Coordinates of C-alpha atoms and ligand atoms in Angstrom, one line a residue:
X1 CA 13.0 0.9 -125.6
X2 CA 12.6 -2.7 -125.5
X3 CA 9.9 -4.2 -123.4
X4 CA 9.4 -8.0 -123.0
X5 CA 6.9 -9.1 -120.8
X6 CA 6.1 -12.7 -119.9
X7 CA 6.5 -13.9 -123.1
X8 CA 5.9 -17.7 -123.2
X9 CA 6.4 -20.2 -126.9
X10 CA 5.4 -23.8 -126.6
X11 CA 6.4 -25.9 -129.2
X12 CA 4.6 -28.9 -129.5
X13 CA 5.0 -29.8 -125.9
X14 CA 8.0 -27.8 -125.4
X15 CA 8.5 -25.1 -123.6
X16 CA 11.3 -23.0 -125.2
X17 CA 9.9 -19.7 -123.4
X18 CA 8.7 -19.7 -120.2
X19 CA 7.3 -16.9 -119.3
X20 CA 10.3 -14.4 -120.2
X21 CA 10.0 -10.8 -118.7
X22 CA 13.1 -8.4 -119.5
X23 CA 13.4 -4.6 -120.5
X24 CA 16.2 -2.9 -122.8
X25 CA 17.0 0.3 -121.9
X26 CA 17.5 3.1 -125.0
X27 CA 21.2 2.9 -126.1
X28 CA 22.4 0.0 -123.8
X29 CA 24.1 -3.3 -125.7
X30 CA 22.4 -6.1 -123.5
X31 CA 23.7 -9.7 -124.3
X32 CA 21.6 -12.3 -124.2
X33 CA 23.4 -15.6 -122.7
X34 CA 22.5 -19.0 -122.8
X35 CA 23.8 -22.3 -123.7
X36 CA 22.5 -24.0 -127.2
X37 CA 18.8 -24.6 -127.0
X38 CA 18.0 -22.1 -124.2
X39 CA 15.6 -19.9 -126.1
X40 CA 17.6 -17.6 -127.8
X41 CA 16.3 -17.8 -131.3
X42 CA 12.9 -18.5 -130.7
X43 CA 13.1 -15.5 -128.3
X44 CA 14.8 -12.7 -130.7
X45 CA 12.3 -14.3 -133.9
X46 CA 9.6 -13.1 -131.7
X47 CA 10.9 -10.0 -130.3
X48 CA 11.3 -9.0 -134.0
X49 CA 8.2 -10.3 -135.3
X50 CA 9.4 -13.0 -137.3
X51 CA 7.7 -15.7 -135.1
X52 CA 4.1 -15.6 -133.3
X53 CA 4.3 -16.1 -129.2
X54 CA 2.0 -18.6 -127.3
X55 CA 1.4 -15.9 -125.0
X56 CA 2.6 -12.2 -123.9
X57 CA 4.0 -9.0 -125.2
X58 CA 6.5 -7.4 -127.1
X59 CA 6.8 -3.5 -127.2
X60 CA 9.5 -1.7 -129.4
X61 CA 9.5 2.3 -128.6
X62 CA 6.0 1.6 -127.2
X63 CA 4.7 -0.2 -130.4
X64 CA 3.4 -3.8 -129.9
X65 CA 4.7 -6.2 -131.7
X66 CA 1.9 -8.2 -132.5
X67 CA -0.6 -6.1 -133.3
X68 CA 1.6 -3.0 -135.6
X69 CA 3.9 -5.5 -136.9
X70 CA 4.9 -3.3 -139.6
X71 CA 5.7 -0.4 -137.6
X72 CA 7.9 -2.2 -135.2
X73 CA 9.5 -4.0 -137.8
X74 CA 10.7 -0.5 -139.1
X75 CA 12.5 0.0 -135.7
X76 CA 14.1 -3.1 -135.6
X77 CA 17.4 -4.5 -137.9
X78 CA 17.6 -8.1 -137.7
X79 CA 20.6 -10.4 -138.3
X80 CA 19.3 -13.9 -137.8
X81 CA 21.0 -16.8 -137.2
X82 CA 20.9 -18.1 -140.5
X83 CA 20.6 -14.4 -142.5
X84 CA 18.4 -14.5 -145.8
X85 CA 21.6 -13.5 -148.2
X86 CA 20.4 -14.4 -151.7
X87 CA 23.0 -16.3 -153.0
X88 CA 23.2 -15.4 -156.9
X89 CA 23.0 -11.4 -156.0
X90 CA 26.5 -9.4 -156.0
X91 CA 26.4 -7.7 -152.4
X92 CA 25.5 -3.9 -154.0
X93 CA 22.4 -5.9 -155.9
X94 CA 21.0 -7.3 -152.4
X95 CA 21.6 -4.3 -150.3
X96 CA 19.4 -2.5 -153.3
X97 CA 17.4 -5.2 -152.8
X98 CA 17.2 -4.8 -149.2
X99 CA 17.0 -1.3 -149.7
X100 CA 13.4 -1.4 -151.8
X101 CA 11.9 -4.2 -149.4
X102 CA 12.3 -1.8 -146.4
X103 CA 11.2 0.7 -148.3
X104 CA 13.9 3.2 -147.1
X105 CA 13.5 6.6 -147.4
X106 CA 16.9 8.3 -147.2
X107 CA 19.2 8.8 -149.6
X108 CA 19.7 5.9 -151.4
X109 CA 23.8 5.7 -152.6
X110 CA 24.8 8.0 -149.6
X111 CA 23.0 5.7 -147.1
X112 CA 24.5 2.3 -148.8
X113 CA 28.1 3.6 -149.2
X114 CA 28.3 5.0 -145.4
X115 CA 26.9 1.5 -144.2
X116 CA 29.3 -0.5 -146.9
X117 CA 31.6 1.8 -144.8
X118 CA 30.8 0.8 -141.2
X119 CA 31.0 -2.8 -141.8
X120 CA 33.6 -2.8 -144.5
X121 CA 32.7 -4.6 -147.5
X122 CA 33.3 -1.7 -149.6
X123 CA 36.1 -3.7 -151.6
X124 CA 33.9 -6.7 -152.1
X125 CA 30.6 -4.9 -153.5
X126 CA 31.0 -6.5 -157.2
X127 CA 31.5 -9.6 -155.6
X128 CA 28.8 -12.2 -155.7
X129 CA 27.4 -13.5 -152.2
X130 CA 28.3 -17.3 -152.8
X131 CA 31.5 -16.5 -153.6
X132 CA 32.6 -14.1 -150.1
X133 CA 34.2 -16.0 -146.7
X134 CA 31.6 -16.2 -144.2
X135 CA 33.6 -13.4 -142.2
X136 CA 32.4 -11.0 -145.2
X137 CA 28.9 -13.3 -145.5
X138 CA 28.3 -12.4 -141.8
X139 CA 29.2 -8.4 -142.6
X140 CA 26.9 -8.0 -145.5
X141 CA 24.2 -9.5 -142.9
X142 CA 25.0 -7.0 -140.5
X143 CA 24.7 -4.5 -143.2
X144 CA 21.3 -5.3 -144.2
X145 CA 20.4 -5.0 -140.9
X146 CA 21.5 -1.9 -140.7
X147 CA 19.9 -0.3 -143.5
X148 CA 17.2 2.1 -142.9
X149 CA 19.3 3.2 -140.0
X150 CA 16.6 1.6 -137.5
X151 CA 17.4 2.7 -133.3
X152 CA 16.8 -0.9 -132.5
X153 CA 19.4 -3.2 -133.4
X154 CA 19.3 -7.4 -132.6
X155 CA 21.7 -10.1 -133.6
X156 CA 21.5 -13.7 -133.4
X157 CA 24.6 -14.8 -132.3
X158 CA 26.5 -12.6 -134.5
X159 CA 30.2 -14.3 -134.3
X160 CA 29.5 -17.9 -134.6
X161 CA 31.5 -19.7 -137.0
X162 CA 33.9 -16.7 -137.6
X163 CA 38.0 -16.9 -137.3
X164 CA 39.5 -14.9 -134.4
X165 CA 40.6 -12.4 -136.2
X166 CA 36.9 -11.9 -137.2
X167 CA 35.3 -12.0 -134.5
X168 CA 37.6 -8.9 -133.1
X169 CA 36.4 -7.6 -135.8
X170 CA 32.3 -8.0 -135.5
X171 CA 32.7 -7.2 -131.8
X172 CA 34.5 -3.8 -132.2
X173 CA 31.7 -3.1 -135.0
X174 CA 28.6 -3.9 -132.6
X175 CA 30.7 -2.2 -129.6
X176 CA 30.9 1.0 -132.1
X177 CA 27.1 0.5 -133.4
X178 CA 26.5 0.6 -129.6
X179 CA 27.1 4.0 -129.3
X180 CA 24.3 5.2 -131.5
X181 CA 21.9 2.5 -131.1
X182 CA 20.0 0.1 -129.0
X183 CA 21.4 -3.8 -129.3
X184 CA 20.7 -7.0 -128.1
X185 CA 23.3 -9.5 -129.3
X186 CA 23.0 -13.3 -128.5
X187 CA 25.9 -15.1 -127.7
X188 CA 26.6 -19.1 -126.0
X189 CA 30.1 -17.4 -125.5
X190 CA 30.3 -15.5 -121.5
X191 CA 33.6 -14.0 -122.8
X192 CA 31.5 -12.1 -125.5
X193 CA 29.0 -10.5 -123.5
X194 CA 31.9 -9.6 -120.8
X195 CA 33.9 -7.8 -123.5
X196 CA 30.8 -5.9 -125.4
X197 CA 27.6 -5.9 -123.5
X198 CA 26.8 -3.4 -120.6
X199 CA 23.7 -5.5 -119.2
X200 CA 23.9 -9.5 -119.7
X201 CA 20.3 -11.6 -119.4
X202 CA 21.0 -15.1 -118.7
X203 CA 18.6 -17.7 -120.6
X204 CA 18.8 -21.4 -119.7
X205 CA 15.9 -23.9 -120.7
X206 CA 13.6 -20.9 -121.6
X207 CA 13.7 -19.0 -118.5
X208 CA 15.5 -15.8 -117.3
X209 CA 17.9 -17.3 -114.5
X210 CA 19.7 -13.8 -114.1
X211 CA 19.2 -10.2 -115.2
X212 CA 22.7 -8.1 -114.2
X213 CA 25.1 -5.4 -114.7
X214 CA 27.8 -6.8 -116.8
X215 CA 30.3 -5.9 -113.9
X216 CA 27.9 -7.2 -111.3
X217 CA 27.4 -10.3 -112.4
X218 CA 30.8 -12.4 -111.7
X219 CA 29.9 -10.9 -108.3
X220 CA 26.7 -12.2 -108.3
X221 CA 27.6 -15.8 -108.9
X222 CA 30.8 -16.0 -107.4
X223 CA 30.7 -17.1 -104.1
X224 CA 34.6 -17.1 -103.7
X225 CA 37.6 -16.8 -105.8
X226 CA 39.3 -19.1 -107.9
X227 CA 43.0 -19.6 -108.4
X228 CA 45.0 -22.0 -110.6
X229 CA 48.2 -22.5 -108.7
X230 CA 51.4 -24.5 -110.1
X231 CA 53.7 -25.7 -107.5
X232 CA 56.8 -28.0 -107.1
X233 CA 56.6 -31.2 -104.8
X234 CA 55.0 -34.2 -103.5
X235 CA 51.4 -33.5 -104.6
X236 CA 49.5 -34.7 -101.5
X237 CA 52.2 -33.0 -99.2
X238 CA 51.4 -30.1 -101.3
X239 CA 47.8 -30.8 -101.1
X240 CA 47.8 -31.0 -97.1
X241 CA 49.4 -27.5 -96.6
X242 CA 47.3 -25.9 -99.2
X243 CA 43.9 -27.1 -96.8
X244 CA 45.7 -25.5 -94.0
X245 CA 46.0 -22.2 -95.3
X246 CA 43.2 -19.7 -93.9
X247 CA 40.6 -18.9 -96.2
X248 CA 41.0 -21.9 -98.3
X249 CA 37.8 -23.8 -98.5
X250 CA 38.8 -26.2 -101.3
X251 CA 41.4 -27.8 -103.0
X252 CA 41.9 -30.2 -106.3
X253 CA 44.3 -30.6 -108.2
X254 CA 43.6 -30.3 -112.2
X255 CA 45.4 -33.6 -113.8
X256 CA 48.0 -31.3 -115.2
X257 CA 51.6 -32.0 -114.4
X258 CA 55.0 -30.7 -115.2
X259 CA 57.9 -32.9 -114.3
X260 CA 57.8 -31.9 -110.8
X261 CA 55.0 -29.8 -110.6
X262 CA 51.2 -29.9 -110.0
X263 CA 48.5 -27.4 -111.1
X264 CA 45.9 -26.9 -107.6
X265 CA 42.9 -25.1 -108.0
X266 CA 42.6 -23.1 -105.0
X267 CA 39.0 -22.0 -103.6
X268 CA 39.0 -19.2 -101.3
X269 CA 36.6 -17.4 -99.0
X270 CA 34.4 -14.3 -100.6
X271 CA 36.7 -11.1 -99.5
X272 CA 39.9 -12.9 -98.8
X273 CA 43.0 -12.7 -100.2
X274 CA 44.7 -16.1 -100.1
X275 CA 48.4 -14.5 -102.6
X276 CA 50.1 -13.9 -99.5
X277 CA 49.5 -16.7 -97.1
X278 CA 49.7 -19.2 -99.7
X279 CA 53.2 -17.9 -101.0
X280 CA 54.3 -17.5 -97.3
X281 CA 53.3 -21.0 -96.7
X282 CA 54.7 -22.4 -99.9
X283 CA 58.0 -20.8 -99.3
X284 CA 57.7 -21.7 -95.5
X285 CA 58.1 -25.4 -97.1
X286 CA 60.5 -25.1 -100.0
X287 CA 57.6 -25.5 -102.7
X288 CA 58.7 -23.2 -105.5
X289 CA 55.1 -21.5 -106.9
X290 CA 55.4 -21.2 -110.4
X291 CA 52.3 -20.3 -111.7
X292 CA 49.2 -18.9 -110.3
X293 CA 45.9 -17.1 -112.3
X294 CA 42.6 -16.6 -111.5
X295 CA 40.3 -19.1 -112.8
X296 CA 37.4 -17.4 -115.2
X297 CA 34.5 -18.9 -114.0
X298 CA 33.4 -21.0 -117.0
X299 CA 29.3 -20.6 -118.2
X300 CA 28.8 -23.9 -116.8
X301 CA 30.2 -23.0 -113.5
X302 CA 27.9 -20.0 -113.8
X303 CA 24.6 -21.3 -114.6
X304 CA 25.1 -24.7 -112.0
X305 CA 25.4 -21.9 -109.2
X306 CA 22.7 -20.0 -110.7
X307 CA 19.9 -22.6 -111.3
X308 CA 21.2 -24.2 -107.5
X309 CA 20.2 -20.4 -106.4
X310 CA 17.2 -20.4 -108.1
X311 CA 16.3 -24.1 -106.5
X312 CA 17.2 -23.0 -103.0
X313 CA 15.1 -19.3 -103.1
X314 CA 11.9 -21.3 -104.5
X315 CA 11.8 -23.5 -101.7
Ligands
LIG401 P1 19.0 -21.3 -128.9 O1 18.9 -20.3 -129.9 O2 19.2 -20.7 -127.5 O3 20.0 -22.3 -129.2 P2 16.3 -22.1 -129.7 O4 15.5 -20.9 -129.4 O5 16.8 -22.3 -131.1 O6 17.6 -22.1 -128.8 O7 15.5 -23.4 -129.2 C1 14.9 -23.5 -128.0 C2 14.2 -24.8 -127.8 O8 13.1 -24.8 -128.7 C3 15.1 -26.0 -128.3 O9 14.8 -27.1 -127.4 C4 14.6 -26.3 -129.7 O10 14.8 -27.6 -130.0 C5 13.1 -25.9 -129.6 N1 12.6 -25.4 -130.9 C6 13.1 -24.3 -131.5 N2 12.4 -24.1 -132.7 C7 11.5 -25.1 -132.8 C8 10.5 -25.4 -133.7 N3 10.2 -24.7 -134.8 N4 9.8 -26.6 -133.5 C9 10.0 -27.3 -132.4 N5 10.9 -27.0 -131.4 C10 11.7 -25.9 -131.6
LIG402 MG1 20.0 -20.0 -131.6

Protein backbone atom coordinates (compact mmCIF):
# COMPACT_ATOMS: atom_id res chain seq x y z
CA UNK A 1 0.00 0.00 0.00
CA UNK A 2 2.79 2.05 1.10
CA UNK A 3 6.08 1.99 -0.74
CA UNK A 4 9.17 3.86 0.46
CA UNK A 5 12.16 3.48 -1.42
CA UNK A 6 15.61 4.94 -0.64
CA UNK A 7 14.34 8.03 0.31
CA UNK A 8 17.10 10.37 1.33
CA UNK A 9 16.54 14.53 2.90
CA UNK A 10 19.62 16.60 3.52
CA UNK A 11 19.16 19.53 5.23
CA UNK A 12 21.78 21.90 4.89
CA UNK A 13 24.49 19.45 5.61
CA UNK A 14 22.43 17.13 7.50
CA UNK A 15 21.36 14.08 6.78
CA UNK A 16 17.94 13.44 8.49
CA UNK A 17 17.15 10.54 5.78
CA UNK A 18 19.50 8.40 4.64
CA UNK A 19 18.57 6.46 2.26
CA UNK A 20 15.17 4.98 3.92
CA UNK A 21 13.61 1.90 2.15
CA UNK A 22 10.42 0.35 3.95
CA UNK A 23 6.91 -1.02 2.61
CA UNK A 24 3.45 -0.89 4.50
CA UNK A 25 1.38 -3.58 3.81
CA UNK A 26 -2.63 -2.81 3.14
CA UNK A 27 -4.37 -2.82 6.60
CA UNK A 28 -1.24 -3.32 8.85
CA UNK A 29 -0.67 -0.49 11.82
CA UNK A 30 3.29 -0.18 11.39
CA UNK A 31 4.98 2.11 14.14
CA UNK A 32 7.61 4.00 13.30
CA UNK A 33 10.22 4.21 16.30
CA UNK A 34 12.93 6.38 16.88
CA UNK A 35 14.35 8.60 19.47
CA UNK A 36 13.83 12.62 19.08
CA UNK A 37 15.58 13.72 15.94
CA UNK A 38 15.74 10.37 14.11
CA UNK A 39 13.80 11.27 11.03
CA UNK A 40 10.46 10.89 11.91
CA UNK A 41 8.87 14.06 10.88
CA UNK A 42 10.87 14.85 8.07
CA UNK A 43 10.09 11.22 6.99
CA UNK A 44 6.05 11.18 7.34
CA UNK A 45 6.05 15.19 5.80
CA UNK A 46 7.43 13.54 2.81
CA UNK A 47 5.62 10.35 2.68
CA UNK A 48 2.50 12.66 2.71
CA UNK A 49 3.65 15.17 0.43
CA UNK A 50 3.97 17.99 2.67
CA UNK A 51 7.89 18.16 2.22
CA UNK A 52 10.07 17.64 -1.09
CA UNK A 53 12.88 14.66 -0.78
CA UNK A 54 16.60 15.10 -1.84
CA UNK A 55 16.24 12.03 -3.54
CA UNK A 56 13.90 8.71 -3.96
CA UNK A 57 10.33 7.63 -4.07
CA UNK A 58 7.22 7.60 -2.44
CA UNK A 59 4.17 5.36 -3.79
CA UNK A 60 0.69 5.37 -2.08
CA UNK A 61 -1.71 2.60 -3.73
CA UNK A 62 0.78 2.82 -6.69
CA UNK A 63 0.55 6.66 -7.10
CA UNK A 64 3.88 8.63 -6.72
CA UNK A 65 4.08 11.04 -4.52
CA UNK A 66 5.95 13.47 -6.21
CA UNK A 67 4.72 13.61 -9.32
CA UNK A 68 0.35 13.13 -8.61
CA UNK A 69 0.65 14.90 -5.48
CA UNK A 70 -2.93 15.54 -5.51
CA UNK A 71 -4.01 12.18 -6.02
CA UNK A 72 -2.02 10.67 -3.28
CA UNK A 73 -2.81 13.34 -1.02
CA UNK A 74 -6.49 12.09 -1.37
CA UNK A 75 -5.40 8.64 -0.03
CA UNK A 76 -3.64 9.84 2.71
CA UNK A 77 -5.17 11.60 6.36
CA UNK A 78 -2.46 13.35 8.05
CA UNK A 79 -2.16 14.29 11.74
CA UNK A 80 1.12 16.20 12.04
CA UNK A 81 2.99 16.91 14.72
CA UNK A 82 1.92 20.28 15.25
CA UNK A 83 -1.81 19.86 13.43
CA UNK A 84 -3.13 23.12 11.51
CA UNK A 85 -6.38 23.59 14.03
CA UNK A 86 -7.44 27.17 13.35
CA UNK A 87 -7.74 28.61 16.57
CA UNK A 88 -10.88 31.12 16.36
CA UNK A 89 -13.09 28.18 14.46
CA UNK A 90 -15.68 26.16 16.80
CA UNK A 91 -14.66 22.48 16.00
CA UNK A 92 -18.05 21.81 13.55
CA UNK A 93 -16.79 25.25 11.65
CA UNK A 94 -13.16 23.67 10.91
CA UNK A 95 -14.27 20.11 10.20
CA UNK A 96 -16.63 22.11 7.48
CA UNK A 97 -13.75 23.75 6.77
CA UNK A 98 -11.74 20.74 6.35
CA UNK A 99 -14.51 19.21 4.75
CA UNK A 100 -14.54 21.94 1.55
CA UNK A 101 -10.60 21.95 1.34
CA UNK A 102 -10.57 18.13 0.63
CA UNK A 103 -13.17 18.54 -1.35
CA UNK A 104 -15.16 15.51 -0.04
CA UNK A 105 -17.62 13.94 -1.81
CA UNK A 106 -19.86 11.96 0.63
CA UNK A 107 -22.44 12.98 2.48
CA UNK A 108 -21.64 15.85 4.16
CA UNK A 109 -23.51 15.90 7.97
CA UNK A 110 -23.62 11.94 7.89
CA UNK A 111 -19.86 11.75 7.22
CA UNK A 112 -18.97 14.54 10.01
CA UNK A 113 -21.35 13.22 12.71
CA UNK A 114 -20.13 9.38 12.34
CA UNK A 115 -16.37 10.69 12.51
CA UNK A 116 -17.41 13.29 15.54
CA UNK A 117 -18.47 9.78 16.67
CA UNK A 118 -15.31 7.74 16.34
CA UNK A 119 -13.15 10.17 17.98
CA UNK A 120 -15.63 11.60 20.39
CA UNK A 121 -15.95 15.14 20.38
CA UNK A 122 -19.49 15.09 19.71
CA UNK A 123 -20.16 17.05 23.08
CA UNK A 124 -17.61 19.63 22.31
CA UNK A 125 -18.69 20.69 18.63
CA UNK A 126 -19.99 24.28 19.72
CA UNK A 127 -16.90 24.73 21.42
CA UNK A 128 -14.26 26.94 20.02
CA UNK A 129 -10.71 25.24 19.31
CA UNK A 130 -8.62 27.56 21.68
CA UNK A 131 -10.69 26.90 24.37
CA UNK A 132 -10.64 22.55 24.26
CA UNK A 133 -7.70 20.50 26.49
CA UNK A 134 -5.22 19.27 24.19
CA UNK A 135 -6.56 15.65 24.80
CA UNK A 136 -9.77 16.98 22.72
CA UNK A 137 -7.24 19.42 20.57
CA UNK A 138 -5.38 16.15 19.57
CA UNK A 139 -9.04 14.34 18.73
CA UNK A 140 -10.32 16.99 16.52
CA UNK A 141 -6.85 16.54 14.68
CA UNK A 142 -7.36 13.05 14.31
CA UNK A 143 -10.77 13.88 12.95
CA UNK A 144 -9.70 15.98 10.24
CA UNK A 145 -7.57 13.49 9.27
CA UNK A 146 -10.05 11.21 9.01
CA UNK A 147 -12.38 12.96 6.91
CA UNK A 148 -12.87 11.96 3.39
CA UNK A 149 -12.54 8.44 4.86
CA UNK A 150 -8.96 8.09 3.07
CA UNK A 151 -7.47 3.98 3.33
CA UNK A 152 -4.20 5.52 4.24
CA UNK A 153 -3.92 6.79 7.62
CA UNK A 154 -0.36 8.49 9.20
CA UNK A 155 0.16 10.14 12.52
CA UNK A 156 2.97 12.08 13.88
CA UNK A 157 3.40 10.99 17.20
CA UNK A 158 -0.16 10.99 17.97
CA UNK A 159 -0.04 10.86 22.00
CA UNK A 160 2.60 13.25 22.94
CA UNK A 161 1.72 15.62 25.50
CA UNK A 162 -1.50 13.76 26.44
CA UNK A 163 -2.53 12.53 30.29
CA UNK A 164 -2.69 8.81 30.73
CA UNK A 165 -6.00 8.52 30.69
CA UNK A 166 -5.75 9.99 27.15
CA UNK A 167 -3.50 8.33 25.71
CA UNK A 168 -5.59 4.96 26.45
CA UNK A 169 -7.82 6.64 24.85
CA UNK A 170 -5.95 7.74 21.34
CA UNK A 171 -4.36 4.24 21.34
CA UNK A 172 -7.70 2.18 21.47
CA UNK A 173 -8.95 4.74 18.68
CA UNK A 174 -5.89 4.10 16.22
CA UNK A 175 -5.94 0.27 17.37
CA UNK A 176 -9.88 0.47 16.21
CA UNK A 177 -9.12 2.67 13.00
CA UNK A 178 -6.64 -0.23 12.33
CA UNK A 179 -9.07 -2.44 11.53
CA UNK A 180 -10.39 -0.65 8.43
CA UNK A 181 -7.43 1.17 7.46
CA UNK A 182 -3.76 1.31 6.67
CA UNK A 183 -1.63 3.34 9.62
CA UNK A 184 1.61 4.40 10.30
CA UNK A 185 1.86 6.01 13.68
CA UNK A 186 5.13 7.61 14.98
CA UNK A 187 6.06 7.18 18.42
CA UNK A 188 9.68 7.87 20.69
CA UNK A 189 7.69 5.62 23.15
CA UNK A 190 8.68 1.38 22.53
CA UNK A 191 5.73 0.63 24.88
CA UNK A 192 3.39 2.34 22.22
CA UNK A 193 4.19 0.51 19.27
CA UNK A 194 4.29 -2.91 21.48
CA UNK A 195 0.76 -2.32 22.54
CA UNK A 196 -0.77 -1.04 19.01
CA UNK A 197 1.42 -1.64 16.02
CA UNK A 198 1.63 -5.14 14.21
CA UNK A 199 5.08 -4.30 12.33
CA UNK A 200 7.52 -1.70 14.15
CA UNK A 201 10.41 0.23 11.81
CA UNK A 202 13.20 1.39 13.89
CA UNK A 203 14.62 4.92 12.80
CA UNK A 204 17.77 6.19 14.52
CA UNK A 205 19.91 9.17 12.93
CA UNK A 206 17.91 8.85 9.68
CA UNK A 207 18.43 5.32 8.93
CA UNK A 208 16.26 2.10 9.22
CA UNK A 209 18.30 0.13 11.99
CA UNK A 210 15.51 -2.64 12.11
CA UNK A 211 12.38 -3.66 10.20
CA UNK A 212 10.30 -6.48 12.51
CA UNK A 213 7.30 -8.24 13.48
CA UNK A 214 6.11 -6.50 16.61
CA UNK A 215 6.41 -9.97 18.44
CA UNK A 216 9.71 -10.68 16.80
CA UNK A 217 11.45 -7.92 17.59
CA UNK A 218 12.29 -8.28 21.56
CA UNK A 219 13.60 -11.49 20.15
CA UNK A 220 15.62 -9.97 17.74
CA UNK A 221 17.54 -7.69 20.09
CA UNK A 222 17.52 -9.62 23.08
CA UNK A 223 20.38 -11.54 23.43
CA UNK A 224 19.35 -12.98 26.98
CA UNK A 225 16.85 -12.24 29.59
CA UNK A 226 16.65 -9.73 32.13
CA UNK A 227 15.50 -10.11 35.69
CA UNK A 228 15.18 -7.50 38.47
CA UNK A 229 15.72 -9.57 41.59
CA UNK A 230 15.26 -8.20 45.39
CA UNK A 231 16.98 -10.20 47.90
CA UNK A 232 17.82 -10.04 51.73
CA UNK A 233 21.60 -10.05 52.81
CA UNK A 234 25.05 -8.96 52.62
CA UNK A 235 25.10 -7.51 49.08
CA UNK A 236 28.54 -8.84 47.83
CA UNK A 237 27.78 -12.29 49.58
CA UNK A 238 24.72 -12.01 47.62
CA UNK A 239 26.51 -10.85 44.69
CA UNK A 240 29.10 -13.95 44.66
CA UNK A 241 26.32 -16.69 44.68
CA UNK A 242 24.27 -14.97 42.17
CA UNK A 243 27.70 -15.33 39.53
CA UNK A 244 27.76 -18.86 40.45
CA UNK A 245 24.45 -19.69 39.39
CA UNK A 246 24.40 -21.49 35.80
CA UNK A 247 23.29 -19.43 33.10
CA UNK A 248 24.04 -16.21 34.71
CA UNK A 249 26.32 -14.22 32.57
CA UNK A 250 25.98 -10.86 34.53
CA UNK A 251 25.20 -9.33 37.61
CA UNK A 252 24.80 -5.56 39.06
CA UNK A 253 23.14 -4.41 41.46
CA UNK A 254 20.68 -1.33 40.77
CA UNK A 255 21.49 1.31 43.76
CA UNK A 256 18.06 0.44 45.19
CA UNK A 257 17.92 -0.67 48.74
CA UNK A 258 15.35 -1.68 51.26
CA UNK A 259 16.59 -1.97 54.88
CA UNK A 260 18.05 -5.20 54.30
CA UNK A 261 17.55 -5.87 50.87
CA UNK A 262 19.26 -5.21 47.46
CA UNK A 263 17.70 -5.06 43.94
CA UNK A 264 20.31 -7.36 41.34
CA UNK A 265 19.77 -7.29 37.86
CA UNK A 266 20.27 -10.71 36.72
CA UNK A 267 21.48 -11.48 32.99
CA UNK A 268 20.83 -14.83 31.83
CA UNK A 269 21.79 -17.02 28.83
CA UNK A 270 19.31 -16.92 25.56
CA UNK A 271 16.96 -20.16 26.28
CA UNK A 272 17.61 -20.48 29.91
CA UNK A 273 15.62 -20.29 32.67
CA UNK A 274 17.55 -19.00 35.71
CA UNK A 275 13.69 -18.92 38.37
CA UNK A 276 14.55 -22.14 39.65
CA UNK A 277 18.26 -22.34 40.19
CA UNK A 278 18.39 -18.88 41.50
CA UNK A 279 15.57 -19.53 44.14
CA UNK A 280 17.15 -22.94 44.91
CA UNK A 281 20.36 -21.22 45.54
CA UNK A 282 18.93 -18.25 47.37
CA UNK A 283 17.10 -20.57 49.65
CA UNK A 284 20.17 -22.94 49.78
CA UNK A 285 21.68 -19.70 51.72
CA UNK A 286 18.88 -18.30 53.78
CA UNK A 287 18.51 -15.14 51.30
CA UNK A 288 14.81 -14.47 51.37
CA UNK A 289 13.83 -13.37 47.43
CA UNK A 290 11.33 -10.87 47.63
CA UNK A 291 10.96 -9.48 44.45
CA UNK A 292 11.86 -10.58 40.97
CA UNK A 293 10.38 -9.14 37.28
CA UNK A 294 11.55 -9.16 34.07
CA UNK A 295 13.33 -6.15 33.00
CA UNK A 296 11.57 -4.49 29.74
CA UNK A 297 14.33 -3.77 27.69
CA UNK A 298 14.41 0.02 27.62
CA UNK A 299 14.65 1.82 23.73
CA UNK A 300 18.09 2.69 24.65
CA UNK A 301 19.02 -0.79 25.48
CA UNK A 302 17.47 -1.59 22.16
CA UNK A 303 18.90 0.65 19.71
CA UNK A 304 22.76 0.34 21.59
CA UNK A 305 22.38 -3.50 20.64
CA UNK A 306 21.01 -2.62 17.43
CA UNK A 307 23.42 0.03 15.97
CA UNK A 308 26.51 -2.41 17.77
CA UNK A 309 24.75 -5.19 15.22
CA UNK A 310 24.64 -3.03 12.60
CA UNK A 311 28.66 -2.02 13.27
CA UNK A 312 29.69 -5.61 13.61
CA UNK A 313 27.66 -7.02 10.17
CA UNK A 314 29.34 -3.99 8.12
CA UNK A 315 32.58 -4.97 8.92
P1 LIG B 1 12.00 13.38 14.75
O1 LIG B 1 10.63 13.68 14.24
O2 LIG B 1 12.35 11.92 14.68
O3 LIG B 1 12.21 13.91 16.14
P2 LIG B 1 12.90 15.18 12.68
O4 LIG B 1 12.47 14.51 11.42
O5 LIG B 1 12.05 16.29 13.16
O6 LIG B 1 13.09 14.09 13.82
O7 LIG B 1 14.37 15.73 12.50
C1 LIG B 1 15.45 14.95 11.99
C2 LIG B 1 16.70 15.77 11.92
O8 LIG B 1 16.59 16.74 10.88
C3 LIG B 1 17.00 16.56 13.19
O9 LIG B 1 18.38 16.56 13.38
C4 LIG B 1 16.49 17.94 12.88
O10 LIG B 1 17.22 18.90 13.59
C5 LIG B 1 16.75 18.04 11.37
N1 LIG B 1 15.75 18.91 10.72
C6 LIG B 1 14.42 18.68 10.64
N2 LIG B 1 13.79 19.66 9.93
C7 LIG B 1 14.76 20.54 9.57
C8 LIG B 1 14.77 21.76 8.82
N3 LIG B 1 13.65 22.26 8.29
N4 LIG B 1 15.96 22.37 8.65
C9 LIG B 1 17.10 21.85 9.15
N5 LIG B 1 17.18 20.71 9.85
C10 LIG B 1 16.03 20.06 10.07
MG1 LIG C 1 9.04 14.55 15.15
Amino acid sequence: MIEIKNLTKVFGRKHALDDVSFTVEKGEIVGFLGPNGAGKSTAMNIITGYLSSTSGTVKVAGIDVFEDPDEAKKLIGFLPEQPPLYQDMTVSEYLGFVYELKKCKLNRKKHIDEICKVTKIDDVRNRLIKNLSKGYRQRVGIAQALIGNPPVIIFDEPTVGLDPKQIIEIRNLIRNLGKTHTVILSTHILSEVNSVCDRIVIINEGRIVADEKTENIANAVRKGTVYNVKICGPQRDVMNSLREISGVTRVDVTGEREIDSYTYRIESQQGVDIRKPLFYAMSKQGRPIIGLEAAQSSLEDIFVQLTETGERSAK
